[in-house]
Short mmCIF file of C-alpha atoms and ligand atoms in Angstrom, two decimals:
data_model
loop_
_atom_site.label_atom_id
_atom_site.label_comp_id
_atom_site.label_asym_id
_atom_site.label_seq_id
_atom_site.Cartn_x
_atom_site.Cartn_y
_atom_site.Cartn_z
CA UNK A 385 -94.40 -42.55 9.62
CA UNK A 386 -95.91 -45.29 7.43
CA UNK A 387 -93.76 -47.48 5.46
CA UNK A 388 -95.76 -46.78 2.21
CA UNK A 389 -95.08 -42.95 2.60
CA UNK A 390 -91.60 -43.37 3.40
CA UNK A 391 -91.22 -45.60 -0.06
CA UNK A 392 -93.21 -42.96 -2.18
CA UNK A 393 -91.22 -40.08 -0.88
CA UNK A 394 -87.65 -42.01 -1.32
CA UNK A 395 -88.71 -42.64 -5.01
CA UNK A 396 -89.91 -39.12 -5.64
CA UNK A 397 -86.50 -37.65 -4.75
CA UNK A 398 -83.72 -37.43 -7.37
CA UNK A 399 -81.19 -38.14 -4.79
CA UNK A 400 -79.61 -41.37 -3.77
CA UNK A 401 -81.29 -42.64 -0.40
CA UNK A 402 -80.51 -45.70 1.71
CA UNK A 403 -82.28 -46.52 4.62
CA UNK A 404 -80.42 -48.68 7.33
CA UNK A 405 -81.48 -50.65 10.33
CA UNK A 406 -79.79 -50.74 13.79
CA UNK A 407 -77.80 -53.56 12.67
CA UNK A 408 -76.55 -51.91 9.57
CA UNK A 409 -78.62 -53.67 6.99
CA UNK A 410 -80.14 -51.79 4.15
CA UNK A 411 -83.97 -51.74 4.65
CA UNK A 412 -84.77 -49.73 1.70
CA UNK A 413 -83.09 -48.07 -1.14
CA UNK A 414 -84.59 -45.79 -3.81
CA UNK A 415 -83.62 -46.49 -7.67
CA UNK A 416 -81.55 -43.45 -7.51
CA UNK A 417 -79.24 -45.18 -5.02
CA UNK A 418 -79.31 -48.55 -7.08
CA UNK A 419 -78.38 -46.60 -10.15
CA UNK A 420 -75.68 -44.71 -8.42
CA UNK A 421 -74.11 -47.98 -6.98
CA UNK A 422 -74.53 -49.98 -10.06
CA UNK A 423 -77.17 -52.32 -8.67
CA UNK A 424 -80.28 -53.87 -10.00
CA UNK A 425 -83.70 -53.21 -8.47
CA UNK A 426 -84.36 -55.17 -5.20
CA UNK A 427 -80.51 -56.23 -5.28
CA UNK A 428 -79.37 -54.14 -2.06
CA UNK A 429 -82.09 -54.97 0.16
CA UNK A 430 -81.10 -56.89 3.24
CA UNK A 431 -77.45 -56.49 2.36
CA UNK A 432 -75.02 -54.82 5.14
CA UNK A 433 -74.40 -51.14 4.38
CA UNK A 434 -70.69 -51.53 4.08
CA UNK A 435 -71.01 -53.30 0.72
CA UNK A 436 -71.22 -49.71 -0.41
CA UNK A 437 -68.08 -48.61 1.08
CA UNK A 438 -64.57 -49.26 -0.03
CA UNK A 439 -62.97 -52.04 2.12
CA UNK A 440 -60.29 -49.59 3.66
CA UNK A 441 -63.10 -47.42 5.28
CA UNK A 442 -65.41 -50.14 6.44
CA UNK A 443 -64.02 -50.75 9.83
CA UNK A 444 -64.06 -47.04 10.62
CA UNK A 445 -67.39 -46.79 9.26
CA UNK A 446 -68.92 -49.27 11.79
CA UNK A 447 -67.43 -47.38 14.60
CA UNK A 448 -69.20 -44.17 12.96
CA UNK A 449 -72.62 -45.90 12.63
CA UNK A 450 -72.72 -47.01 16.26
CA UNK A 451 -71.62 -43.47 17.34
CA UNK A 452 -74.40 -42.05 15.45
CA UNK A 453 -77.09 -44.74 16.88
CA UNK A 454 -75.87 -43.82 20.37
CA UNK A 455 -76.74 -40.00 19.64
CA UNK A 456 -78.94 -40.17 16.55
CA UNK A 457 -79.57 -36.66 15.35
CA UNK A 458 -79.51 -34.98 11.96
CA UNK A 459 -75.90 -34.81 10.43
CA UNK A 460 -74.33 -33.37 7.48
CA UNK A 461 -70.92 -34.94 6.36
CA UNK A 462 -68.27 -33.31 8.22
CA UNK A 463 -66.28 -30.73 6.11
CA UNK A 464 -63.01 -31.89 5.20
CA UNK A 465 -63.60 -35.66 5.68
CA UNK A 466 -63.33 -37.54 2.52
CA UNK A 467 -65.75 -40.10 2.09
CA UNK A 468 -66.17 -42.52 -0.82
CA UNK A 469 -68.86 -44.73 -2.32
CA UNK A 470 -68.12 -48.34 -3.78
CA UNK A 471 -69.57 -49.12 -7.07
CA UNK A 472 -70.53 -52.65 -7.82
CA UNK A 473 -67.82 -52.76 -10.63
CA UNK A 474 -65.29 -51.85 -7.88
CA UNK A 475 -64.62 -48.27 -8.70
CA UNK A 476 -64.66 -45.67 -6.03
CA UNK A 477 -66.46 -42.23 -6.05
CA UNK A 478 -66.36 -39.19 -4.01
CA UNK A 479 -69.61 -38.68 -1.92
CA UNK A 480 -71.09 -36.22 0.38
CA UNK A 481 -73.71 -37.89 2.91
CA UNK A 482 -75.84 -36.48 5.37
CA UNK A 483 -77.65 -38.93 7.92
CA UNK A 484 -81.16 -38.50 9.50
CA UNK A 485 -82.66 -40.54 12.19
CA UNK A 486 -86.09 -41.83 11.15
CA UNK A 487 -88.72 -43.43 13.33
CA UNK A 488 -90.90 -45.81 11.75
CA UNK A 489 -93.66 -48.40 13.02
CA UNK A 490 -91.01 -50.96 12.76
CA UNK A 491 -88.34 -48.89 14.79
CA UNK A 492 -85.32 -46.56 14.44
CA UNK A 493 -83.87 -46.35 11.06
CA UNK A 494 -81.09 -44.13 9.46
CA UNK A 495 -81.75 -42.39 6.29
CA UNK A 496 -78.47 -41.71 4.32
CA UNK A 497 -78.76 -38.91 1.65
CA UNK A 498 -75.65 -39.73 -0.74
CA UNK A 499 -74.44 -37.00 -3.37
CA UNK A 500 -72.02 -37.93 -6.08
CA UNK A 501 -69.49 -35.14 -5.80
CA UNK A 502 -67.10 -36.18 -8.55
CA UNK A 503 -67.95 -33.57 -10.86
CA UNK A 504 -67.71 -30.84 -7.91
CA UNK A 505 -64.31 -32.14 -6.85
CA UNK A 506 -63.39 -32.16 -10.63
CA UNK A 507 -64.18 -28.64 -10.85
CA UNK A 508 -62.61 -27.78 -7.59
CA UNK A 509 -59.53 -29.27 -8.75
CA UNK A 510 -59.66 -27.39 -12.09
CA UNK A 511 -60.31 -24.11 -10.13
CA UNK A 512 -57.27 -24.84 -7.99
CA UNK A 513 -54.95 -25.65 -11.05
CA UNK A 514 -56.35 -22.35 -12.65
CA UNK A 515 -55.55 -20.22 -9.41
CA UNK A 516 -52.07 -22.04 -9.07
CA UNK A 517 -51.23 -21.39 -12.76
CA UNK A 518 -52.14 -17.56 -12.73
CA UNK A 519 -49.29 -15.42 -13.09
CA UNK A 520 -50.66 -13.10 -10.31
CA UNK A 521 -50.71 -13.70 -6.61
CA UNK A 522 -54.34 -15.08 -5.95
CA UNK A 523 -55.98 -15.86 -2.87
CA UNK A 524 -59.46 -17.07 -1.80
CA UNK A 525 -60.60 -15.65 1.47
CA UNK A 526 -63.91 -16.46 3.47
CA UNK A 527 -66.36 -14.49 5.35
CA UNK A 528 -64.33 -14.55 8.45
CA UNK A 529 -61.36 -13.35 6.82
CA UNK A 530 -59.41 -16.41 6.60
CA UNK A 531 -57.27 -17.36 3.87
CA UNK A 532 -58.33 -20.90 2.66
CA UNK A 533 -56.25 -20.90 -0.72
CA UNK A 534 -52.97 -19.16 -1.86
CA UNK A 535 -51.10 -19.93 -4.99
CA UNK A 536 -47.38 -19.90 -5.30
CA UNK A 537 -47.29 -16.31 -6.70
CA UNK A 538 -48.70 -15.26 -3.51
CA UNK A 539 -46.03 -16.96 -1.58
CA UNK A 540 -43.36 -15.51 -3.64
CA UNK A 541 -45.00 -12.19 -3.55
CA UNK A 542 -45.36 -12.01 0.36
CA UNK A 543 -42.56 -14.48 1.49
CA UNK A 544 -44.89 -16.57 3.18
CA UNK A 545 -45.52 -20.32 2.80
CA UNK A 546 -48.69 -21.43 1.65
CA UNK A 547 -48.93 -23.58 4.90
CA UNK A 548 -48.23 -20.39 6.83
CA UNK A 549 -50.95 -18.44 5.22
CA UNK A 550 -53.78 -20.92 4.91
CA UNK A 551 -55.93 -20.32 8.05
CA UNK A 552 -54.55 -17.00 8.91
CA UNK A 553 -56.47 -13.78 8.59
CA UNK A 554 -55.91 -11.89 5.57
CA UNK A 555 -54.95 -8.88 7.45
CA UNK A 556 -51.48 -10.32 8.26
CA UNK A 557 -50.75 -9.30 4.73
CA UNK A 558 -51.64 -5.79 5.36
CA UNK A 559 -49.69 -3.25 7.22
CA UNK A 560 -50.64 -2.53 10.78
CA UNK A 561 -52.13 1.06 10.25
CA UNK A 562 -54.58 -0.04 7.53
CA UNK A 563 -55.89 -3.44 9.29
CA UNK A 564 -58.62 -1.98 11.14
CA UNK A 565 -60.13 -0.26 8.27
CA UNK A 566 -59.61 -3.23 6.03
CA UNK A 567 -61.82 -5.55 8.38
CA UNK A 568 -64.44 -3.05 7.55
CA UNK A 569 -63.96 -3.14 3.66
CA UNK A 570 -63.94 -6.98 4.14
CA UNK A 571 -67.23 -6.91 5.85
CA UNK A 572 -68.78 -4.49 3.30
CA UNK A 573 -67.63 -6.82 0.55
CA UNK A 574 -69.10 -9.73 1.90
CA UNK A 575 -72.51 -7.89 2.35
CA UNK A 576 -72.48 -6.44 -1.27
CA UNK A 577 -70.71 -8.70 -3.51
CA UNK A 578 -69.35 -6.83 -6.28
CA UNK A 579 -66.34 -7.23 -8.70
CA UNK A 580 -64.16 -4.47 -8.20
CA UNK A 581 -60.74 -3.09 -8.21
CA UNK A 582 -59.84 -1.89 -4.74
CA UNK A 583 -57.42 1.02 -4.08
CA UNK A 584 -58.70 3.43 -6.87
CA UNK A 585 -57.65 6.83 -5.87
CA UNK A 586 -55.79 5.67 -2.78
CA UNK A 587 -52.54 3.86 -2.41
CA UNK A 588 -52.67 0.34 -0.99
CA UNK A 589 -49.91 -1.54 0.48
CA UNK A 590 -49.13 -5.20 1.19
CA UNK A 591 -46.86 -6.41 4.14
CA UNK A 592 -44.47 -9.01 3.40
CA UNK A 593 -43.05 -11.55 6.00
CA UNK A 594 -39.86 -9.65 6.22
CA UNK A 595 -41.83 -6.41 7.34
CA UNK A 596 -41.16 -4.39 4.39
CA UNK A 597 -44.09 -3.03 2.22
CA UNK A 598 -44.96 -3.17 -1.48
CA UNK A 599 -47.24 -1.11 -3.37
CA UNK A 600 -50.36 -3.11 -4.67
CA UNK A 601 -53.36 -3.05 -6.65
CA UNK A 602 -56.05 -5.54 -5.76
CA UNK A 603 -58.85 -6.89 -7.80
CA UNK A 604 -61.72 -8.50 -6.01
CA UNK A 605 -64.06 -11.10 -7.18
CA UNK A 606 -66.36 -13.59 -5.36
CA UNK A 607 -66.71 -17.09 -5.94
CA UNK A 608 -69.92 -19.14 -5.07
CA UNK A 609 -69.40 -22.68 -4.03
CA UNK A 610 -71.31 -25.27 -1.93
CA UNK A 611 -69.31 -24.16 1.12
CA UNK A 612 -70.38 -20.34 0.58
CA UNK A 613 -69.21 -17.34 -0.64
CA UNK A 614 -65.56 -16.67 -0.84
CA UNK A 615 -63.65 -13.56 -2.01
CA UNK A 616 -61.13 -13.98 -4.75
CA UNK A 617 -58.44 -11.41 -4.31
CA UNK A 618 -55.93 -10.81 -7.26
CA UNK A 619 -52.82 -9.06 -5.88
CA UNK A 620 -50.57 -7.11 -8.35
CA UNK A 621 -47.10 -5.66 -7.23
CA UNK A 622 -47.28 -2.35 -8.55
CA UNK A 623 -43.62 -1.23 -7.35
CA UNK A 624 -42.18 -1.09 -10.70
CA UNK A 625 -45.12 0.68 -12.21
CA UNK A 626 -44.88 3.39 -9.40
CA UNK A 627 -41.23 3.65 -9.89
CA UNK A 628 -41.79 4.20 -13.61
CA UNK A 629 -44.51 6.93 -12.64
CA UNK A 630 -42.08 8.68 -10.38
CA UNK A 631 -39.26 8.42 -13.31
CA UNK A 632 -41.68 9.75 -15.70
CA UNK A 633 -42.75 12.49 -13.35
CA UNK A 634 -39.00 13.55 -12.73
CA UNK A 635 -38.20 13.49 -16.40
CA UNK A 636 -41.18 15.44 -17.19
CA UNK A 637 -40.20 17.88 -14.52
CA UNK A 638 -37.00 18.03 -16.16
CA UNK A 639 -38.05 18.41 -19.51
CA UNK A 640 -40.30 21.12 -18.45
CA UNK A 641 -37.22 22.94 -16.48
CA UNK A 642 -35.16 22.44 -19.99
CA UNK A 643 -38.13 23.82 -21.96
CA UNK A 644 -38.30 26.86 -19.59
CA UNK A 645 -34.49 27.51 -20.02
CA UNK A 646 -34.64 26.99 -23.67
CA UNK A 647 -37.41 29.62 -23.98
CA UNK A 648 -35.59 31.91 -21.71
CA UNK A 649 -32.57 31.12 -24.29
CA UNK A 650 -34.61 31.95 -27.20
CA UNK A 651 -35.43 35.36 -25.97
CA UNK A 652 -32.09 36.09 -25.13
CA UNK A 653 -30.69 34.70 -28.33
CA UNK A 654 -33.16 36.76 -30.49
CA UNK A 655 -32.66 40.09 -28.61
CA UNK A 656 -29.54 40.13 -26.48
CA UNK A 657 -27.04 38.11 -28.97
CA UNK A 658 -28.47 39.34 -32.45
CA UNK A 659 -28.75 43.27 -31.83
CA UNK A 660 -24.78 43.45 -30.96
CA UNK A 661 -24.07 40.80 -33.73
CA UNK A 662 -25.90 42.95 -36.12
CA UNK A 663 -23.90 45.85 -35.24
CA UNK A 664 -20.61 44.12 -35.73
CA UNK A 665 -21.75 42.67 -39.14
CA UNK A 666 -23.17 45.95 -40.24
CA UNK A 667 -19.82 47.65 -39.39
CA UNK A 668 -17.72 44.86 -40.95
CA UNK A 669 -19.69 45.18 -43.89
CA UNK A 670 -19.13 49.13 -44.17
CA UNK A 671 -15.52 48.53 -43.75
CA UNK A 672 -15.68 45.73 -46.56
CA UNK A 673 -17.51 48.00 -48.90
CA UNK A 674 -15.88 51.03 -48.26
CA UNK A 675 -12.40 49.95 -47.65
CA UNK A 676 -11.67 46.84 -49.51
CA UNK A 677 -8.69 47.13 -52.04
CA UNK A 678 -7.78 50.34 -50.36
CA UNK A 679 -5.97 48.80 -47.52
CA UNK A 680 -3.07 46.25 -47.31
CA UNK A 681 -4.07 42.88 -48.20
CA UNK A 682 -3.60 41.60 -44.44
CA UNK A 683 -6.38 44.07 -43.36
CA UNK A 684 -8.78 43.03 -46.36
CA UNK A 685 -8.14 39.22 -45.08
CA UNK A 686 -9.24 40.34 -41.44
CA UNK A 687 -12.15 42.16 -42.63
CA UNK A 688 -13.34 39.13 -44.70
CA UNK A 689 -12.87 36.95 -41.95
CA UNK A 690 -14.94 39.20 -39.66
CA UNK A 691 -17.79 39.12 -42.26
CA UNK A 692 -17.54 35.32 -42.55
CA UNK A 693 -17.66 34.89 -38.67
CA UNK A 694 -20.57 36.95 -38.27
CA UNK A 695 -22.44 34.96 -40.80
CA UNK A 696 -21.49 31.82 -39.34
CA UNK A 697 -22.61 33.15 -35.79
CA UNK A 698 -25.81 34.30 -37.29
CA UNK A 699 -26.55 30.85 -38.85
CA UNK A 700 -25.48 29.30 -35.37
CA UNK A 701 -28.10 31.43 -33.65
CA UNK A 702 -30.69 30.77 -36.13
CA UNK A 703 -30.30 27.02 -35.81
CA UNK A 704 -30.25 27.45 -32.05
CA UNK A 705 -33.80 29.28 -32.33
CA UNK A 706 -34.94 26.49 -34.43
CA UNK A 707 -34.02 24.00 -31.79
CA UNK A 708 -35.38 25.90 -29.06
CA UNK A 709 -38.88 26.60 -30.81
CA UNK A 710 -39.56 22.88 -31.53
CA UNK A 711 -41.92 23.06 -28.68
CA UNK A 712 -42.87 26.72 -28.51
CA UNK A 713 -43.73 26.96 -32.32
CA UNK A 714 -45.38 23.57 -32.47
CA UNK A 715 -48.77 23.20 -34.02
CA UNK A 716 -51.63 20.92 -32.84
CA UNK A 717 -51.42 17.33 -34.25
CA UNK A 718 -53.14 16.96 -37.65
CA UNK A 719 -53.27 14.25 -40.37
CA UNK A 720 -49.72 14.32 -42.01
CA UNK A 721 -49.30 12.15 -45.05
CA UNK A 722 -45.77 11.39 -45.35
CA UNK A 723 -45.71 10.69 -48.98
CA UNK A 724 -46.85 14.42 -49.55
CA UNK A 725 -44.27 15.64 -47.23
CA UNK A 726 -41.49 13.53 -48.62
CA UNK A 727 -42.23 14.63 -52.28
CA UNK A 728 -42.15 18.18 -50.88
CA UNK A 729 -38.72 17.60 -49.45
CA UNK A 730 -37.27 16.32 -52.78
CA UNK A 731 -38.80 19.31 -54.59
CA UNK A 732 -37.34 21.55 -51.99
CA UNK A 733 -33.89 19.74 -52.10
CA UNK A 734 -33.93 20.05 -55.80
CA UNK A 735 -30.73 21.92 -56.44
CA UNK A 736 -28.83 19.78 -53.96
CA UNK A 737 -29.97 16.70 -55.76
CA UNK A 738 -29.05 18.06 -59.01
CA UNK A 739 -25.69 19.41 -57.87
CA UNK A 740 -24.70 15.89 -56.37
CA UNK A 741 -26.24 13.98 -59.30
CA UNK A 742 -28.10 12.30 -56.66
CA UNK A 743 -31.42 10.27 -56.71
CA UNK A 744 -33.95 10.12 -53.89
CA UNK A 745 -36.84 7.58 -54.07
CA UNK A 746 -39.31 6.41 -51.69
CA UNK A 747 -41.65 3.40 -51.08
CA UNK A 748 -45.21 3.65 -49.93
CA UNK A 749 -45.27 5.99 -46.77
CA UNK A 750 -48.05 6.01 -44.23
CA UNK A 751 -50.40 9.01 -43.20
CA UNK A 752 -49.71 9.58 -39.43
CA UNK A 753 -51.07 12.05 -36.81
CA UNK A 754 -48.74 14.76 -36.19
CA UNK A 755 -47.33 18.19 -36.77
CA UNK A 756 -46.80 18.31 -40.77
CA UNK A 757 -44.48 21.17 -40.62
CA UNK A 758 -42.17 19.65 -38.10
CA UNK A 759 -42.39 16.30 -39.68
CA UNK A 760 -41.24 17.94 -43.27
CA UNK A 761 -38.56 19.39 -41.29
CA UNK A 762 -37.14 15.80 -39.98
CA UNK A 763 -37.48 14.42 -43.54
CA UNK A 764 -35.53 17.39 -44.84
CA UNK A 765 -32.71 17.16 -42.39
CA UNK A 766 -32.41 13.50 -42.91
CA UNK A 767 -32.47 13.52 -46.62
CA UNK A 768 -30.45 16.48 -46.62
CA UNK A 769 -27.68 14.91 -44.70
CA UNK A 770 -27.96 11.73 -46.85
CA UNK A 771 -27.26 14.09 -49.73
CA UNK A 772 -24.62 16.02 -48.07
CA UNK A 773 -22.37 13.21 -46.42
CA UNK A 774 -22.09 11.29 -49.63
CA UNK A 775 -18.71 9.39 -50.68
CA UNK A 776 -17.25 9.26 -54.08
CA UNK A 777 -20.30 7.76 -55.66
CA UNK A 778 -23.49 10.13 -56.30
CA UNK A 779 -26.08 9.65 -53.43
CA UNK A 780 -28.82 7.31 -53.59
CA UNK A 781 -31.49 7.78 -51.13
CA UNK A 782 -34.40 5.65 -50.15
CA UNK A 783 -37.16 5.90 -47.73
CA UNK A 784 -39.48 3.14 -46.74
CA UNK A 785 -41.99 2.51 -43.92
CA UNK A 786 -42.70 -0.80 -41.95
CA UNK A 787 -45.73 -1.07 -39.24
CA UNK A 788 -44.52 -2.58 -36.03
CA UNK A 789 -47.39 -2.77 -33.48
CA UNK A 790 -48.94 0.53 -33.19
CA UNK A 791 -46.09 2.26 -34.47
CA UNK A 792 -44.56 3.21 -37.99
CA UNK A 793 -41.04 2.72 -38.31
CA UNK A 794 -39.81 4.99 -40.97
CA UNK A 795 -36.21 4.35 -42.46
CA UNK A 796 -33.82 6.51 -44.79
CA UNK A 797 -31.06 4.71 -46.21
CA UNK A 798 -28.24 6.20 -48.09
CA UNK A 799 -25.13 5.12 -49.46
CA UNK A 800 -22.68 7.84 -48.18
CA UNK A 801 -19.80 7.92 -45.89
CA UNK A 802 -21.51 6.30 -42.93
CA UNK A 803 -20.92 6.94 -39.03
CA UNK A 804 -18.90 4.97 -36.46
CA UNK A 805 -21.70 3.62 -34.20
CA UNK A 806 -19.61 4.92 -31.16
CA UNK A 807 -20.71 8.23 -32.43
CA UNK A 808 -24.30 7.68 -31.91
CA UNK A 809 -24.95 10.10 -28.78
CA UNK A 810 -22.52 12.65 -30.16
CA UNK A 811 -24.44 13.29 -33.45
CA UNK A 812 -27.79 13.80 -31.80
CA UNK A 813 -26.33 16.26 -29.45
CA UNK A 814 -26.79 20.26 -30.12
CA UNK A 815 -23.64 21.26 -32.27
CA UNK A 816 -22.53 17.68 -32.40
CA UNK A 817 -20.57 17.35 -35.64
CA UNK A 818 -17.98 14.80 -36.82
CA UNK A 819 -16.29 16.92 -39.54
CA UNK A 820 -14.86 20.42 -40.10
CA UNK A 821 -16.71 23.03 -41.96
CA UNK A 822 -14.31 22.64 -44.73
CA UNK A 823 -15.19 19.19 -45.53
CA UNK A 824 -18.77 19.38 -44.68
CA UNK A 825 -20.46 22.63 -43.79
CA UNK A 826 -22.95 22.59 -41.13
CA UNK A 827 -23.91 23.43 -37.63
CA UNK A 828 -24.61 20.18 -36.01
CA UNK A 829 -28.20 21.16 -35.03
CA UNK A 830 -30.12 19.21 -37.78
CA UNK A 831 -30.24 15.71 -35.83
CA UNK A 832 -30.83 17.60 -32.56
CA UNK A 833 -33.86 19.09 -33.83
CA UNK A 834 -35.10 15.83 -35.31
CA UNK A 835 -34.62 14.07 -32.21
CA UNK A 836 -36.61 16.70 -30.07
CA UNK A 837 -39.51 16.82 -32.67
CA UNK A 838 -39.77 13.04 -32.81
CA UNK A 839 -39.69 12.82 -28.98
CA UNK A 840 -42.58 15.34 -29.12
CA UNK A 841 -44.41 12.87 -31.38
CA UNK A 842 -43.70 9.90 -29.12
CA UNK A 843 -41.27 8.23 -31.08
CA UNK A 844 -37.62 7.61 -31.13
CA UNK A 845 -34.79 8.17 -33.66
CA UNK A 846 -31.66 6.11 -34.16
CA UNK A 847 -29.38 4.73 -37.08
CA UNK A 848 -27.67 1.89 -38.44
CA UNK A 849 -24.39 2.26 -40.10
CA UNK A 850 -20.93 0.86 -41.06
CA UNK A 851 -18.27 3.60 -41.81
CA UNK A 852 -17.63 3.93 -45.36
CA UNK A 853 -20.83 2.00 -46.26
CA UNK A 854 -23.67 4.17 -45.86
CA UNK A 855 -26.15 4.89 -42.97
CA UNK A 856 -29.79 4.27 -42.39
CA UNK A 857 -31.68 6.65 -40.24
CA UNK A 858 -34.66 5.18 -38.51
CA UNK A 859 -37.56 6.87 -36.44
CA UNK A 860 -40.57 5.47 -35.30
CA UNK A 861 -44.05 7.49 -34.94
CA UNK A 862 -47.32 6.23 -33.74
CA UNK A 863 -50.13 6.06 -36.33
CA UNK A 864 -52.31 7.52 -33.84
CA UNK A 865 -51.58 9.82 -31.09
CA UNK A 866 -53.65 8.50 -27.95
CA UNK A 867 -51.30 10.46 -25.48
CA UNK A 868 -51.53 14.26 -24.86
CA UNK A 869 -48.99 16.26 -26.87
CA UNK A 870 -46.20 17.13 -24.60
CA UNK A 871 -46.16 20.56 -25.86
P1 ADP B 1125 -24.71 19.10 -39.62
O1 ADP B 1125 -25.31 18.13 -40.74
O2 ADP B 1125 -25.31 20.55 -39.63
O3 ADP B 1125 -23.40 18.80 -38.91
P2 ADP B 1125 -26.75 17.31 -38.04
O4 ADP B 1125 -27.09 17.39 -36.72
O5 ADP B 1125 -27.63 17.11 -39.05
O6 ADP B 1125 -25.83 18.52 -38.37
O7 ADP B 1125 -25.66 15.82 -37.92
C1 ADP B 1125 -24.63 15.85 -36.88
C2 ADP B 1125 -23.53 14.99 -37.64
O8 ADP B 1125 -23.96 13.51 -37.94
C3 ADP B 1125 -23.15 15.47 -39.00
O9 ADP B 1125 -21.98 16.29 -38.83
C4 ADP B 1125 -22.48 14.20 -39.64
O10 ADP B 1125 -21.13 14.05 -38.99
C5 ADP B 1125 -23.24 13.11 -38.96
N1 ADP B 1125 -24.21 12.66 -39.83
C6 ADP B 1125 -25.56 13.09 -40.04
N2 ADP B 1125 -26.11 12.26 -41.20
C7 ADP B 1125 -25.37 11.51 -41.61
C8 ADP B 1125 -25.36 10.97 -42.87
N3 ADP B 1125 -26.61 10.60 -43.60
N4 ADP B 1125 -24.33 10.07 -43.17
C9 ADP B 1125 -23.03 10.45 -42.40
N5 ADP B 1125 -23.01 11.19 -41.39
C10 ADP B 1125 -24.10 11.78 -41.06
#
């Protein structure tokens, strides 16, 4: 190749090039190389090449140069060997160098192409930092399936140290029975790069160092670097989710079973229990009407008690029916304006409010998705209780709503007799009561019904109270019902 040609080509390329003779002297440099190393035009010509290399590498470098000259062939910088350039101002910068032997009219030269990789290294470092900081197990895997990078979450999840993992085939983290298939999946991924979530529709498992398996979900991404394409796998331990799903399945099963039992009960209660009760109540009523006052006082009292007992039993059966029908008599969810429902409750409870000289007020309540009839029932039970369980002072009841995330919290506060917190579970149970009929009449079903309705609406119900200082009942209800109704 002619000298002139070489100069023209070297100047035309936007990469730093240095041409060195057999003695290691710089025969030519292009202006890009002068700029990169901080020299003025012509300043480097005739200098020894080691001038461009940090002191600590110089001795090694001349050995490398000799070995190259002994067997001159095109060489790219070996991967993993860190090379640095030395700027005129004494600073160092990482470089990648490829060496090419060049025959000229003046003999053999070596053409070194030098690329400043500061930015690439910075990006790589940032990438590694991001991988390390991720709260998920992240691994980078090359085309042969070797793990080349793993973060501390991976170490924690699989129980291996990073040193143990790097260089291993990724299949070491996969149970034996899936390994062969995985190699095929891996090859497929490298042939057709696509971001995807693996394991959709089938269960994936990871294998920990101690031999235990964990259910996982794996997100696959690809990363393109100068060194080629890599798969970036994010592995999420889904044991807890699987456990929750299993619990949910179990509780749904139990709920379905208990719903069946309730439906059966409703049938029995409405037919088998009500008929004989009606007979007893009917005859007791006849006895009362026909013979009251004609018999002795003790008999009159017995008859009165039978009639009263029958009425009580009727109320209990009716309340139980209400409870058992929360699911079976439910209607589809629609818009339910709680302001309107609350005002309706105040009207319905008008006489109880008047009798107790109570006051029932509300703040602004939301419109939610739900079963308006059932929500009215909840409000009626809660406000009704607040009026009923009042102390010496007339009842003051106030309802308000607060938004929390996607849910509304509705709170109904009273100034009544209050409830000991330890009674929490008891009062939400069927027939759970804290008082005698004489002190406060009731069946103990109201709150159990409220809880069932609120559960059906995807919410929960609880109270805050201090005995003697009033109670506040709260329930949550999602503004929008995203989940299917469980009726
Ligand atoms: P009932 O009112 O028919 O007894 P509930 O299920 O509505 O049935 O209430 C269960 C028990 O919870 C009541 O017997 C009462 O002891 C207690 N309770 C409910 N609401 C209040 C309230 N606002 N203040 C004090 N106690 C209450």
